[in-house]
Each structure stands twice: as C-alpha cells, then as structure tokens.
mmCIF file of C-alpha atoms and ligand atoms in Angstrom:
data_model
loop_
_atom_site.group_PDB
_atom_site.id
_atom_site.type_symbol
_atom_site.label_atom_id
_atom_site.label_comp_id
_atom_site.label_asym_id
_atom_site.label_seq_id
_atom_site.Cartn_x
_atom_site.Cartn_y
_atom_site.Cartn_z
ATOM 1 C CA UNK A 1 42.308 -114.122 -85.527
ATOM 2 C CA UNK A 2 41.457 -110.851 -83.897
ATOM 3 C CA UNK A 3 41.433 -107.978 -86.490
ATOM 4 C CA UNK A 4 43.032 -105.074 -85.552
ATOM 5 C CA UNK A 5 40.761 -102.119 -84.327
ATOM 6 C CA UNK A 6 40.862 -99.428 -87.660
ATOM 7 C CA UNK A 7 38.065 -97.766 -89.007
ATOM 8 C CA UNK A 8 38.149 -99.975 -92.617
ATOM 9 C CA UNK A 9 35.959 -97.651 -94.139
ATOM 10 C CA UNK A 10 37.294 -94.375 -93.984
ATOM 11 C CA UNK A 11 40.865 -95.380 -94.660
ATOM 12 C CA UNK A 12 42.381 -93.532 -97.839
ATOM 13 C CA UNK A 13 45.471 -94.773 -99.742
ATOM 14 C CA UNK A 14 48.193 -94.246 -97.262
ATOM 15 C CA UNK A 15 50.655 -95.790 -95.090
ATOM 16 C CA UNK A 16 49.723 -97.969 -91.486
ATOM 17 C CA UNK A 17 52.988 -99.301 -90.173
ATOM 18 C CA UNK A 18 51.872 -103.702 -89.971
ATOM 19 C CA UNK A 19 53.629 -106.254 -87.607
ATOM 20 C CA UNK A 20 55.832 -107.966 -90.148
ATOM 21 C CA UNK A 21 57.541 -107.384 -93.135
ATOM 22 C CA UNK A 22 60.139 -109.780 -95.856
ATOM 23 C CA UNK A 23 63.093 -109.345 -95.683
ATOM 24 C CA UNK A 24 65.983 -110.891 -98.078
ATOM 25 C CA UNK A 25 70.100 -109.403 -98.601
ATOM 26 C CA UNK A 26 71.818 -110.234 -101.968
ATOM 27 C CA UNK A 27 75.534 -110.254 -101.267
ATOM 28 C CA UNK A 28 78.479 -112.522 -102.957
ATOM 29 C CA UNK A 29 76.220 -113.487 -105.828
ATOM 30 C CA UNK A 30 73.856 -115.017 -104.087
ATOM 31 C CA UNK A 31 70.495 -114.250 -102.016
ATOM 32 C CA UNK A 32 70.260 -115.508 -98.556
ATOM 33 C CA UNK A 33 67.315 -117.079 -97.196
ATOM 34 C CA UNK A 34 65.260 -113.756 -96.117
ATOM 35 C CA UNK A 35 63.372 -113.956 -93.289
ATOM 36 C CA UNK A 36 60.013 -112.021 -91.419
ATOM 37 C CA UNK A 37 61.321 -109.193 -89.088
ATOM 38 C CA UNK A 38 59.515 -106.010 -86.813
ATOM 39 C CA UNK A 39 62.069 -103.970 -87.584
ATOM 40 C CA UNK A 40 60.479 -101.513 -90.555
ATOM 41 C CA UNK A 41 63.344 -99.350 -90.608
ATOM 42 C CA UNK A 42 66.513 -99.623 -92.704
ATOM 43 C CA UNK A 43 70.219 -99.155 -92.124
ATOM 44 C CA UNK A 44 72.056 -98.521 -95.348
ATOM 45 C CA UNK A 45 75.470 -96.896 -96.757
ATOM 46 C CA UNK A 46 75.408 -93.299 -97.260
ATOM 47 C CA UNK A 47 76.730 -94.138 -100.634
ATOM 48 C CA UNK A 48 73.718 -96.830 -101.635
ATOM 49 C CA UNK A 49 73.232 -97.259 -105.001
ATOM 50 C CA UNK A 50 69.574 -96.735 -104.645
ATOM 51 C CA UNK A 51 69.844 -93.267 -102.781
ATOM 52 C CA UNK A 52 73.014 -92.237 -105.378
ATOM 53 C CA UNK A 53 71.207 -93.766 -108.595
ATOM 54 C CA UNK A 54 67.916 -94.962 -107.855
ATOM 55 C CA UNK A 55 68.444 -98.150 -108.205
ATOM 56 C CA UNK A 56 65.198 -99.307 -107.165
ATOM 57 C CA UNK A 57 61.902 -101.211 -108.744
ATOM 58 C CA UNK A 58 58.985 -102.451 -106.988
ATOM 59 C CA UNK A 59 55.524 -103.908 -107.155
ATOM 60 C CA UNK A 60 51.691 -103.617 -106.160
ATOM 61 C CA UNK A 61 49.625 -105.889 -105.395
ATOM 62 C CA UNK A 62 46.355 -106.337 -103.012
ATOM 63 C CA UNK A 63 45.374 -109.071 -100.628
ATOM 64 C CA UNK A 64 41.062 -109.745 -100.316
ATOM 65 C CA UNK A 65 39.006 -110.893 -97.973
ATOM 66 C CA UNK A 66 36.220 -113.160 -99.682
ATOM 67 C CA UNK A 67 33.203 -112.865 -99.194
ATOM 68 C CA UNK A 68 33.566 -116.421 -97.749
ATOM 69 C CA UNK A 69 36.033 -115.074 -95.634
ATOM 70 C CA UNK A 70 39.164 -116.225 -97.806
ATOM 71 C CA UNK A 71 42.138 -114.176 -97.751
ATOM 72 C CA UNK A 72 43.577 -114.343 -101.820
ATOM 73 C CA UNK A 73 45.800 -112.737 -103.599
ATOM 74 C CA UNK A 74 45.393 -111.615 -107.244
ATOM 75 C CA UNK A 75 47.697 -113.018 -109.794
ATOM 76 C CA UNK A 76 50.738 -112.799 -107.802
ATOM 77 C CA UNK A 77 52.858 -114.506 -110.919
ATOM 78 C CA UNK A 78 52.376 -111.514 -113.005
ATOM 79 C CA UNK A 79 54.054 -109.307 -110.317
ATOM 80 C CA UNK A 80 56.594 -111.738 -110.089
ATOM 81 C CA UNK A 81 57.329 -111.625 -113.342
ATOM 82 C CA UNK A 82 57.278 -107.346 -114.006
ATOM 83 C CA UNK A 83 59.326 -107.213 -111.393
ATOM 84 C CA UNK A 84 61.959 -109.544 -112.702
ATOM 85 C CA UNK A 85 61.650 -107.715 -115.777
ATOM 86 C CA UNK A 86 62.545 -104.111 -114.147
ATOM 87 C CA UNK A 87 65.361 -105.746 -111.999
ATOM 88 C CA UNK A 88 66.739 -106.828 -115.378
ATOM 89 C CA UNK A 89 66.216 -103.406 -117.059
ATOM 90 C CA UNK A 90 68.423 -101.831 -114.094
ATOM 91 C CA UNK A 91 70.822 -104.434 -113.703
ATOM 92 C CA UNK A 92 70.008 -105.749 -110.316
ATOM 93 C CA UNK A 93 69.809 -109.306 -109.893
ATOM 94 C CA UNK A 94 66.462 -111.378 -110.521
ATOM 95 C CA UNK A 95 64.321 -112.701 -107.041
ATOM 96 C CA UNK A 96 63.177 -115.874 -108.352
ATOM 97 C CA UNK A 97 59.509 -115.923 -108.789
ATOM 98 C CA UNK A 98 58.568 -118.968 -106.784
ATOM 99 C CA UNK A 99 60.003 -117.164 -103.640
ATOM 100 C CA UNK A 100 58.407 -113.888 -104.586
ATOM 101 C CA UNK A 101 55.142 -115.910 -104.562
ATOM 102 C CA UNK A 102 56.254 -117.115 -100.967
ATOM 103 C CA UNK A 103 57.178 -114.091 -99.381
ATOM 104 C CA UNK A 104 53.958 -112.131 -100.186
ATOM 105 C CA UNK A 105 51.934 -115.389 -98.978
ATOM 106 C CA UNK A 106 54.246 -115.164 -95.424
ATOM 107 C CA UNK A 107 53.809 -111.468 -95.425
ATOM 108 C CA UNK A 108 50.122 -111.457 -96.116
ATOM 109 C CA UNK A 109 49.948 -114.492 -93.057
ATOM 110 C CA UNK A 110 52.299 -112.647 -90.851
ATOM 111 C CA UNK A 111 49.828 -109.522 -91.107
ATOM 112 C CA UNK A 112 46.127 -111.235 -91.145
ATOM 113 C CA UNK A 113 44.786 -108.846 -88.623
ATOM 114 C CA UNK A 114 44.924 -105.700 -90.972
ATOM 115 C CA UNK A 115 43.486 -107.607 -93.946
ATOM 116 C CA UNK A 116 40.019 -105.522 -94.189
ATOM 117 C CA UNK A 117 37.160 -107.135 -93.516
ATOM 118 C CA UNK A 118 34.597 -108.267 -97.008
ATOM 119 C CA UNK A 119 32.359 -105.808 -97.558
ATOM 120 C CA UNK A 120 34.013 -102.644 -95.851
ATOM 121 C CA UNK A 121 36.192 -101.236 -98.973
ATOM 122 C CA UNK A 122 39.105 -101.622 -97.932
ATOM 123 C CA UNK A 123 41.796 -103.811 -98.866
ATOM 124 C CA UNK A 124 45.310 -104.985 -97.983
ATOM 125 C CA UNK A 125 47.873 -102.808 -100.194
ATOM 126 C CA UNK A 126 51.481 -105.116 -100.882
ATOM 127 C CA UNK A 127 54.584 -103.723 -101.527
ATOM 128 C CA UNK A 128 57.348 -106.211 -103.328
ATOM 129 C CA UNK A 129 60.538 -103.948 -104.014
ATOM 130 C CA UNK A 130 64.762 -104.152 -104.234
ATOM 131 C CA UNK A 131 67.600 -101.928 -103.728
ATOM 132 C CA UNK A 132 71.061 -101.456 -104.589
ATOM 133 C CA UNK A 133 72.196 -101.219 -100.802
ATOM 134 C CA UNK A 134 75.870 -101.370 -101.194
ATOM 135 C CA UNK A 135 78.161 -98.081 -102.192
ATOM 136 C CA UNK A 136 78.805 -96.954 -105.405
ATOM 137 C CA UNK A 137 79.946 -93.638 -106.719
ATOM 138 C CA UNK A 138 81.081 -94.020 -109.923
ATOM 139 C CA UNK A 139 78.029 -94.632 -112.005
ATOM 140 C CA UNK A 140 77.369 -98.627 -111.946
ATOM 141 C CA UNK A 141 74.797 -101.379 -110.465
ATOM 142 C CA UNK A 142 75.479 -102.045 -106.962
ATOM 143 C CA UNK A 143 77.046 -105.530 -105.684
ATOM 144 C CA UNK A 144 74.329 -106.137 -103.026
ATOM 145 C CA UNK A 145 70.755 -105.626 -102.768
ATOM 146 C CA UNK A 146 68.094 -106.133 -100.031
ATOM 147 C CA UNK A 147 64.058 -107.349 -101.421
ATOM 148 C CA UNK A 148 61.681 -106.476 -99.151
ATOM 149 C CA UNK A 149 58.101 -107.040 -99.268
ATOM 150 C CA UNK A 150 55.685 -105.077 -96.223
ATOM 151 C CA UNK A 151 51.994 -104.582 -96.318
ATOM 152 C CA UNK A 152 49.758 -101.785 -95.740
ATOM 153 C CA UNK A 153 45.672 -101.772 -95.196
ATOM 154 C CA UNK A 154 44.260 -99.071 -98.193
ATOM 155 C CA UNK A 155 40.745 -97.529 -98.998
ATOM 156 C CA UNK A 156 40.062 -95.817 -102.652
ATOM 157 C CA UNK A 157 43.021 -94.385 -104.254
ATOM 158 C CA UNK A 158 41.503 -91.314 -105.259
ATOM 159 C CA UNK A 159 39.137 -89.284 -102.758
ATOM 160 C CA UNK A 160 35.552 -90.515 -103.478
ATOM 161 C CA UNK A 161 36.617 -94.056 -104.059
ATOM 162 C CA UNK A 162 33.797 -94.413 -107.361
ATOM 163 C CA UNK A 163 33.321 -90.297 -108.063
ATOM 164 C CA UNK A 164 34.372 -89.638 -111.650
ATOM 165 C CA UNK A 165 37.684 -87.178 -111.344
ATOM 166 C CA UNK A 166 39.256 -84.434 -113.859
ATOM 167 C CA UNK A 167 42.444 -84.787 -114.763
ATOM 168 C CA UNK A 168 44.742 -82.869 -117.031
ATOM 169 C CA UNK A 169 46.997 -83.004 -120.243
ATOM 170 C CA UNK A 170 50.479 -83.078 -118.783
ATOM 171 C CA UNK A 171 52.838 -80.652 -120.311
ATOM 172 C CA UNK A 172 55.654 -82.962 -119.354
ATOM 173 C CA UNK A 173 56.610 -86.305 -120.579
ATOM 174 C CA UNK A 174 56.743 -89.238 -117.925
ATOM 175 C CA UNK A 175 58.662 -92.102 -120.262
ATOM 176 C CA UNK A 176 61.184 -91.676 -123.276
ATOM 177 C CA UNK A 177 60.610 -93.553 -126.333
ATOM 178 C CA UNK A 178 62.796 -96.820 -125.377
ATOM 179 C CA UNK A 179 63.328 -95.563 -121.961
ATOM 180 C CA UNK A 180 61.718 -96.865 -118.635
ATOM 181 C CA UNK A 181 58.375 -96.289 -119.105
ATOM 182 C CA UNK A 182 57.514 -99.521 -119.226
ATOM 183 C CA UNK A 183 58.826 -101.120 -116.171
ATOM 184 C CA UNK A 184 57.849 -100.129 -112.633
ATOM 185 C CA UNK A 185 61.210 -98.399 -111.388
ATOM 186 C CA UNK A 186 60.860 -95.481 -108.161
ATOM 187 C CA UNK A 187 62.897 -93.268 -110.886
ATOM 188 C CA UNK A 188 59.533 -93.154 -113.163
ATOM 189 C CA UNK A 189 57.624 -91.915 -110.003
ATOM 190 C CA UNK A 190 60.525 -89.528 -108.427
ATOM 191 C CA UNK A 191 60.339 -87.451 -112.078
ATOM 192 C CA UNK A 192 56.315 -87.321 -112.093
ATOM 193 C CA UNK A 193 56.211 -85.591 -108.575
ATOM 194 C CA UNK A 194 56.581 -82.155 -109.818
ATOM 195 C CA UNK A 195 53.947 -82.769 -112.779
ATOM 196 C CA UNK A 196 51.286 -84.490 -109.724
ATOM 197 C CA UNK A 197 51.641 -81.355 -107.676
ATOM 198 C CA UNK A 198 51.437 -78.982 -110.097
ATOM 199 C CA UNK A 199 48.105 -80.945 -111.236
ATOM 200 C CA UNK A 200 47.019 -80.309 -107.547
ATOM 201 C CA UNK A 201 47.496 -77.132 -107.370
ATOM 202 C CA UNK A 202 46.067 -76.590 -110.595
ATOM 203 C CA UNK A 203 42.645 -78.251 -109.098
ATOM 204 C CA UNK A 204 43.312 -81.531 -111.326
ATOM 205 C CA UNK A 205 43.104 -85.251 -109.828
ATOM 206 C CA UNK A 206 45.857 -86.693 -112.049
ATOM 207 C CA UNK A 207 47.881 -86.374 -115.548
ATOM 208 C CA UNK A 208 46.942 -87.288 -118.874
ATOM 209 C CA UNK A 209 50.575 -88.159 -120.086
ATOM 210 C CA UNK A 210 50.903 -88.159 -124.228
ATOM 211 C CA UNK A 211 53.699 -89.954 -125.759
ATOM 212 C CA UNK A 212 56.822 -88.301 -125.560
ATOM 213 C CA UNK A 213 58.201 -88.242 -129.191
ATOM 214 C CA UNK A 214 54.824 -86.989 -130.745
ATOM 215 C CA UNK A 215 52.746 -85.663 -128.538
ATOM 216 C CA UNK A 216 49.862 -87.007 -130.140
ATOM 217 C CA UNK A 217 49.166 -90.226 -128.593
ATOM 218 C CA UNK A 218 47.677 -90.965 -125.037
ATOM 219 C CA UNK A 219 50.040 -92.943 -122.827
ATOM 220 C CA UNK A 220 48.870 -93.378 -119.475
ATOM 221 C CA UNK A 221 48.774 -91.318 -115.984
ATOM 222 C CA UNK A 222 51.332 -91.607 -113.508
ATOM 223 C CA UNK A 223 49.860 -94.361 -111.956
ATOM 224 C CA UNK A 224 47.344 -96.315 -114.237
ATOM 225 C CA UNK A 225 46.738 -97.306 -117.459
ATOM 226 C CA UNK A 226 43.948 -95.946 -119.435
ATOM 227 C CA UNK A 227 41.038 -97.614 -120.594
ATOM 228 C CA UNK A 228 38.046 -96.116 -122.960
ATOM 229 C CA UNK A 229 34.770 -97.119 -124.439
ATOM 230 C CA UNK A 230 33.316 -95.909 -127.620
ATOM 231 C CA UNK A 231 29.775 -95.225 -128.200
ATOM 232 C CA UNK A 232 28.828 -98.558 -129.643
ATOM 233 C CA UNK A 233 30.371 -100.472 -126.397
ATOM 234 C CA UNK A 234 33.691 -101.191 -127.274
ATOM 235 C CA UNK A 235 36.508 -101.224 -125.195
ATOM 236 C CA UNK A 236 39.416 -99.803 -126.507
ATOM 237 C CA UNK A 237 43.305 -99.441 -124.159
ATOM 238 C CA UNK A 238 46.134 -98.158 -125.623
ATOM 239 C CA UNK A 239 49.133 -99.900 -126.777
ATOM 240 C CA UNK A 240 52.503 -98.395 -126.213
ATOM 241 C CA UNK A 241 56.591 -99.558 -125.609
ATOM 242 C CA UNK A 242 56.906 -96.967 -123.088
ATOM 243 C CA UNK A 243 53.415 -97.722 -120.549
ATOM 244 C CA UNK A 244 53.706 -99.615 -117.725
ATOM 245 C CA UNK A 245 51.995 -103.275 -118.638
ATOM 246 C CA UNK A 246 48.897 -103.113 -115.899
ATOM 247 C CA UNK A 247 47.792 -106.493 -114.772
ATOM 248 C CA UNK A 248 44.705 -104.709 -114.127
ATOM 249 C CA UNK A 249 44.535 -103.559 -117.576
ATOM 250 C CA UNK A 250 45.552 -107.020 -118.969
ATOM 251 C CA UNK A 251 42.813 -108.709 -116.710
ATOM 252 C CA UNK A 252 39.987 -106.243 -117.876
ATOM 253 C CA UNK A 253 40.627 -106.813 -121.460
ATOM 254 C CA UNK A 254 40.042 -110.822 -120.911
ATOM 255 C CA UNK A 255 36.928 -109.816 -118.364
ATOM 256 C CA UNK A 256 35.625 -107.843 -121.136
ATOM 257 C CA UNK A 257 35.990 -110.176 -123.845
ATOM 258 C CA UNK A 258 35.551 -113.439 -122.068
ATOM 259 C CA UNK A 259 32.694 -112.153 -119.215
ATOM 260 C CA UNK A 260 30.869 -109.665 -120.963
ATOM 261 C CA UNK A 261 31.284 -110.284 -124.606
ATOM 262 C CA UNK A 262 32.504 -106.908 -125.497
ATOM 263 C CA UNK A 263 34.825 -106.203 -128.332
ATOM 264 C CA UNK A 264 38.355 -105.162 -127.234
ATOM 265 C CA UNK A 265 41.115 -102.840 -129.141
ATOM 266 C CA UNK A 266 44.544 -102.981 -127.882
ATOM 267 C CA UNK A 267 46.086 -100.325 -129.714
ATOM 268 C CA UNK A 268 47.825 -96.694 -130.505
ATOM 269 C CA UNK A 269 45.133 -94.142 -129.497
ATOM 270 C CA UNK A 270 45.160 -90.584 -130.895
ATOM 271 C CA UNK A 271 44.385 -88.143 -128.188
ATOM 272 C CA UNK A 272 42.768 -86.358 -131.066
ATOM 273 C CA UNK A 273 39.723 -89.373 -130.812
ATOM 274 C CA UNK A 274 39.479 -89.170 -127.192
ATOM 275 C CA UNK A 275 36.451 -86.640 -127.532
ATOM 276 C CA UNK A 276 34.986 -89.295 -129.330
ATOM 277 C CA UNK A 277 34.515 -91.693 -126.299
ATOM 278 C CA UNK A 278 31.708 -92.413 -124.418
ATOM 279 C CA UNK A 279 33.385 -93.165 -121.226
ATOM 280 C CA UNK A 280 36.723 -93.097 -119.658
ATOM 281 C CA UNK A 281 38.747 -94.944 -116.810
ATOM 282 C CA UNK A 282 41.715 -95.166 -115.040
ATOM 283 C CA UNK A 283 42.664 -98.897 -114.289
ATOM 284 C CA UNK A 284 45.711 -100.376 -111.846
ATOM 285 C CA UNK A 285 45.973 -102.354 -108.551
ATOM 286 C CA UNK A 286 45.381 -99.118 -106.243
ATOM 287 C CA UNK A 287 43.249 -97.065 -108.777
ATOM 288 C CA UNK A 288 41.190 -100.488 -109.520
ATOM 289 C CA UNK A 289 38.841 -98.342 -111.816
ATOM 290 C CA UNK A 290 38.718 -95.214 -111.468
ATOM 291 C CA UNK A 291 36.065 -93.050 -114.374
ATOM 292 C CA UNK A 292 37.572 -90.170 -115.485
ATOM 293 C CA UNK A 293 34.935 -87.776 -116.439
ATOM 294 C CA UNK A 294 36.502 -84.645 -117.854
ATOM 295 C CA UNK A 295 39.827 -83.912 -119.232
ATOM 296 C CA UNK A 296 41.252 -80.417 -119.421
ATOM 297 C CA UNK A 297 43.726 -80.205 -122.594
ATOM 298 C CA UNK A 298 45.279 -76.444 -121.693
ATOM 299 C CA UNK A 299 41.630 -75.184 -121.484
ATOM 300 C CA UNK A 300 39.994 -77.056 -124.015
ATOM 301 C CA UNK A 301 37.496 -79.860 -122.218
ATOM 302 C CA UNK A 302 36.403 -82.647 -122.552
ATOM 303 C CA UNK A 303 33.176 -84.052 -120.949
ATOM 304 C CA UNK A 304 32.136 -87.401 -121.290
ATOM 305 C CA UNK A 305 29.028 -88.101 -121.869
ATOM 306 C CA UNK A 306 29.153 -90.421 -118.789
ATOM 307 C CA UNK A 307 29.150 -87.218 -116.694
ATOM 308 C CA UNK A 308 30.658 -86.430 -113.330
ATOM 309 C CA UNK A 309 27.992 -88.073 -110.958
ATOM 310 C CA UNK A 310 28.663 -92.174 -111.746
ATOM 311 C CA UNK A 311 30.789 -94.564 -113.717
ATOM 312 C CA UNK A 312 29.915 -94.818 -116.464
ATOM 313 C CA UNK A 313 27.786 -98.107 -117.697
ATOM 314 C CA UNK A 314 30.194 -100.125 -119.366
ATOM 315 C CA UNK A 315 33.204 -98.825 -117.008
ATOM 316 C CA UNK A 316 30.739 -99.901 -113.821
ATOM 317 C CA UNK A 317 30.266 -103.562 -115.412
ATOM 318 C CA UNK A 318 33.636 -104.244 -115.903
ATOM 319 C CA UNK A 319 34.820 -102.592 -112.401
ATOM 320 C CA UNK A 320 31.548 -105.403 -110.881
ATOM 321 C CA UNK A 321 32.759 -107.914 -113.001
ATOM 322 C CA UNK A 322 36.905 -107.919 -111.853
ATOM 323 C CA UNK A 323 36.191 -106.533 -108.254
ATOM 324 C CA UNK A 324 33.428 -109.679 -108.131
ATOM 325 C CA UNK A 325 36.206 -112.231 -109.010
ATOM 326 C CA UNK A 326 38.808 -110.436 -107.298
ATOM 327 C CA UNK A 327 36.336 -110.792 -103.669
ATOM 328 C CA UNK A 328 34.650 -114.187 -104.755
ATOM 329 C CA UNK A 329 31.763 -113.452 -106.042
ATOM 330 C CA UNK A 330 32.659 -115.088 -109.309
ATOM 331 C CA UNK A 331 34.256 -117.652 -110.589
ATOM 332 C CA UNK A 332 37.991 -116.719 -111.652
ATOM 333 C CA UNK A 333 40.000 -118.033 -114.343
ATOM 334 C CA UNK A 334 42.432 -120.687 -113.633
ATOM 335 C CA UNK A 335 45.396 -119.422 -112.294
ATOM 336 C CA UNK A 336 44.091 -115.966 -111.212
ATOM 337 C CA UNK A 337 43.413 -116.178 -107.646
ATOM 338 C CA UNK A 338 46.004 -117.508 -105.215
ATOM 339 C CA UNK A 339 44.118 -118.331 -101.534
ATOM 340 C CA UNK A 340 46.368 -117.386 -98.887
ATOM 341 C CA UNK A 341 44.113 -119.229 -95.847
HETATM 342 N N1 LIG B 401 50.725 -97.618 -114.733
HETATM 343 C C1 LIG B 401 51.537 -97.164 -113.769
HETATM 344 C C2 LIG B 401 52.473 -96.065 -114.096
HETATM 345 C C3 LIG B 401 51.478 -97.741 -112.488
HETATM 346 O O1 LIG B 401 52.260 -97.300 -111.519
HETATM 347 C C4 LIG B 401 50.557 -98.764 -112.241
HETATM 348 C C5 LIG B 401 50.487 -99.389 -110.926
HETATM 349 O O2 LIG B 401 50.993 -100.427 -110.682
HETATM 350 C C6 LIG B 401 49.735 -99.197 -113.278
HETATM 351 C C7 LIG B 401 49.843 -98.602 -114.512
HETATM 352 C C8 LIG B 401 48.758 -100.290 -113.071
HETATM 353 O O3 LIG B 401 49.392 -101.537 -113.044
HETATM 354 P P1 LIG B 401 48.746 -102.748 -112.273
HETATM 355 O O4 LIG B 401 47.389 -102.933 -112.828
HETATM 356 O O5 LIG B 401 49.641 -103.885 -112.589
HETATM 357 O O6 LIG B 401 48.729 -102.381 -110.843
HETATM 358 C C1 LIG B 402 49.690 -99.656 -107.942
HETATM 359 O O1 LIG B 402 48.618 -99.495 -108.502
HETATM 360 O O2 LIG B 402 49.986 -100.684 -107.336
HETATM 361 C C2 LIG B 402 50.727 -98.649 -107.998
HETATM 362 O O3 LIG B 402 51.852 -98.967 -107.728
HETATM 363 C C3 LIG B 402 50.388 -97.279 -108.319
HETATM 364 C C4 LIG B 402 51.053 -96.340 -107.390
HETATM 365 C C5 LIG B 402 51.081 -95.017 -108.056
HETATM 366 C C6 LIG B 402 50.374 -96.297 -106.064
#
C-alpha cells in the first residue's frame, strides 16, 4: 500500500479530506446496512433536527501505525459505548456497538494510505458521529438519523506538540450541574467557542473550566480532562458528574497504577490546591498529554514547578508509558488494542 504523499511531520490538528468515509441512515425504526461512499458532502432538510436543535454527538478516536508496522486502534469499545450513552442522553437511537467497532475498522482499511507512518508524529484522527437528519420544528428528537464515521491524518493538538502551554480560568461555565457535561454532544463544543477565542485573543492556549454551581472546583478544559501530580508523585484527576469521562484519562489512571506503581486519586479537586501541584496535564485522544505549565486565574499565576521548557517528570513517564502501548512498544492490557491489519 502506497502512502499518500503528505508531509507527516508538520501536520497540525486539522482537517485532510480521505477517500472513504461510513455511512449508515436510521429511518422507520430501523438502521439500514450503511455502506463506504466518496461522497464527503451531505444533503439534508433545511429543517434537520441537528441544524434546528443540535441534535448531534460524536466520538474521537486515533488509528497507529506500530512500530511493527501494525495499524491498531485504541480501545474502540469505550467509544462505542460513550457514544451510545450521549445518543441516549439526546434521544437519538443507539448504533449498536459491534457495528460501531466495524465501521471504524472498514473506515480505517478504506483509508490505509493516510495512516502516518511509525515514528513521524502523526497519527490517523477518527470521527464516529449521528444526526437528527429529518425535519422538526416544534422542539422534539428527530425520526431519522444518519451515523457517519470519516477519518482525518493529525499532528499535535496544540502548537509545539510536547511544549508546556498557559491556559486560563474561564469566566464562563462549559456544563450545568446535571446537564451535558458529561457526554460528548457538538452542543457542549458550539457554547465553548466564544470562551476558546476569547482565550486566544487573550494570549491563552485553552480554558481552565471550574464547576458551574460553585466555582470552586476544577472541571476540565474544553477538550480534555485534567490530570495533576503532587509533590510526593501522586497522581491525582478530578472526579465530577458534569466532565466528559476521557478514555485517555481512564487509561492513564490504570498505566499509572498498574505500569508505574504510582498512587492514584480520583476525586473532587479544589482549584484552591492546584498551586500545590508539582505538575500539570491536559489528557484526551487529540491532546494525548499535553503539560500545562502556568495557569492565569484573572491575573493571579500559577507556575509549576515543572516550568515552561519540558513535561514535567512524572507527566513525561506516563505520556512514554500510554503512547508506548498505544504504538507497540509495550505490551497492552487485554482488550486495549484492536489490530486493524
Ligand atoms: N474532555 C472533553 C471535553 C473532550 O472533548 C475530550 C475529547 O474527547 C476529552 C475530555 C478526552 O476524552 P478522550 O480521552 O476519551 O478522548
Ligand atoms: C478528542 O480528543 O478526540 C476530542 O474530541 C477533542 C476535540 C476538542 C478535538
């Protein structure tokens, strides 16, 4: 197989039209059989319930090369199941997970020549997501739905792939106490927009989001889940209704524990002890690990002691230790890696 002729390295975290994407249509109760197509565009009622209501969740996963030349996929299952749970959250109807599973495999396959070579950075970015396609105007779930699954090759998500970045208290919320925080629906992204670009502007890489009823507890950013480590080398996440439930996240706390023996808190953290940590990091498919190393609370800041040059130690092991399983290096646990071919 003939890759295609990109420059792996220097590609950021965007979007490179591939040959093939999934397609499936839910109509009469039922969804048909789905099948690859060229075709990346989309026809649609004016009236769709996604463009009305934003009916719409979706998923993120990557596709490796190995360094024995594998192409895998990491813990598909889990994306299978998140996404079932948003589709249930906005009453759309479930894609089973077995044929979740099967259309990312088929989409990976259909699009082999843009999965990045070992060893250059890069990776292949997979986008799982479903619509409400048929119209509605007054406010209700839609009768049919289209799932669609296309692929896109990705470098770092953040400028400097391994470069600590700042980021910034957020003086808005991103997720309501029993709201949708903890699902992964495009209506959680639309409302963070303004907050994202106003951290731009402001010279910030990202949002610190705190949770919504107090204001005194770190959530997560608009994209990742947060992970710190205290002085004495423990790694501590917090634990909230309204975060979105990282596999990456999940998968570092058993790498920690079960790799590298560290001790690991899942729990409600106080932005008020965040000073306190020795080291900081951003964690999710695209962001994989990304160290945060100063955070700018309306002008008071915090640096961590892991500076702004390098990841900090503890942050770097874990990012080796996942990234090593994730491209071969290392034995996974059972279950974890899915080989494609
Ligand atoms: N939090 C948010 C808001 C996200 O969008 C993502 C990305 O999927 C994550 C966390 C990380 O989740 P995962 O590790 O499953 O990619
Ligand atoms: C992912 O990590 O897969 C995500 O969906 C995050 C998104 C903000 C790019």
């Amino acid at each position: 197989m003939e890759k295609k002729n990109i420059d792996w390295q220097n590609l950021g975290f965007g979007y490179v039209k591939t040959d093939k994407r999934f397609v499936s249509n839910f109509k009469d109760g039922a969804w048909d059989e789905g099948a690859l197509v060229e075709d990346d565009t989309i026809t649609i009622s004016e009236c769709a319930g996604v463009l009305q209501y934003a009916q719409t969740v979706f998923e993120g996963l990557k596709a490796y090369t190995t360094e024995k030349g594998q192409i895998v996929i990491f813990r598909p299952d889990l994306n299978a199941e998140r996404l079932e749970a948003s589709a249930k959250r906005l009453e759309m109807p479930v894609f089973p997970r077995d044929r979740f599973i099967d259309a990312v495999v088929k989409t990976v396959e259909a699009n082999e020549a843009y999965v990045p070579p070992y060893g250059s950075g890069a990776t292949l970015y997979i986008r799982p997501y479903m619509f409400g396609s048929s119209p509605v105007i007054g406010v209700k779930p839609a009768q049919e739905y289209q799932f669609r699954v296309f692929t896109t090759p990705v470098g770092p998500y953040f400028k400097g792939g391994a470069k600590p970045i700042t980021i910034k208290v957020s003086d808005f919320d991103r997720a309501a106490p029993h709201g949708t925080g903890n699902i992964k629906a495009g209506l959680n992204y639309a409302m963070s927009l303004h907050a994202i670009v106003t951290a731009h502007e402001e010279g910030f890489d990202e949002n610190m989001y705190l949770d919504a009823g107090t204001r005194t507890k770190v959530e997560e950013t608009g994209g990742a889940n947060f992970l710190f480590i205290t002085k004495d080398g423990k790694v501590v996440t917090p634990k909230s209704d309204s975060i979105l439930p990282s596999i990456t996240r999940r998968s570092l706390v058993a790498v920690a524990r079960d790799y590298l023996g560290l001790e690991v808190e899942e729990r409600e953290v106080y932005f008020d002890e965040v000073k306190d940590f020795a080291e900081c990091g951003l964690c999710g498919t695209a962001a994989v690990i990304s160290p945060v190393g100063r955070i700018n609370d309306h002008g008071n800041v915090i640096n961590f002691p892991s500076g702004m040059d390098d990841m900090g130690p503890v942050t770097k092991k874990l990012y080796d230790t996942l990234t090593g399983i994730q491209m071969g290096r290392l034995d996974a646990p059972e279950g974890w890696i899915k080989v494609i071919k």
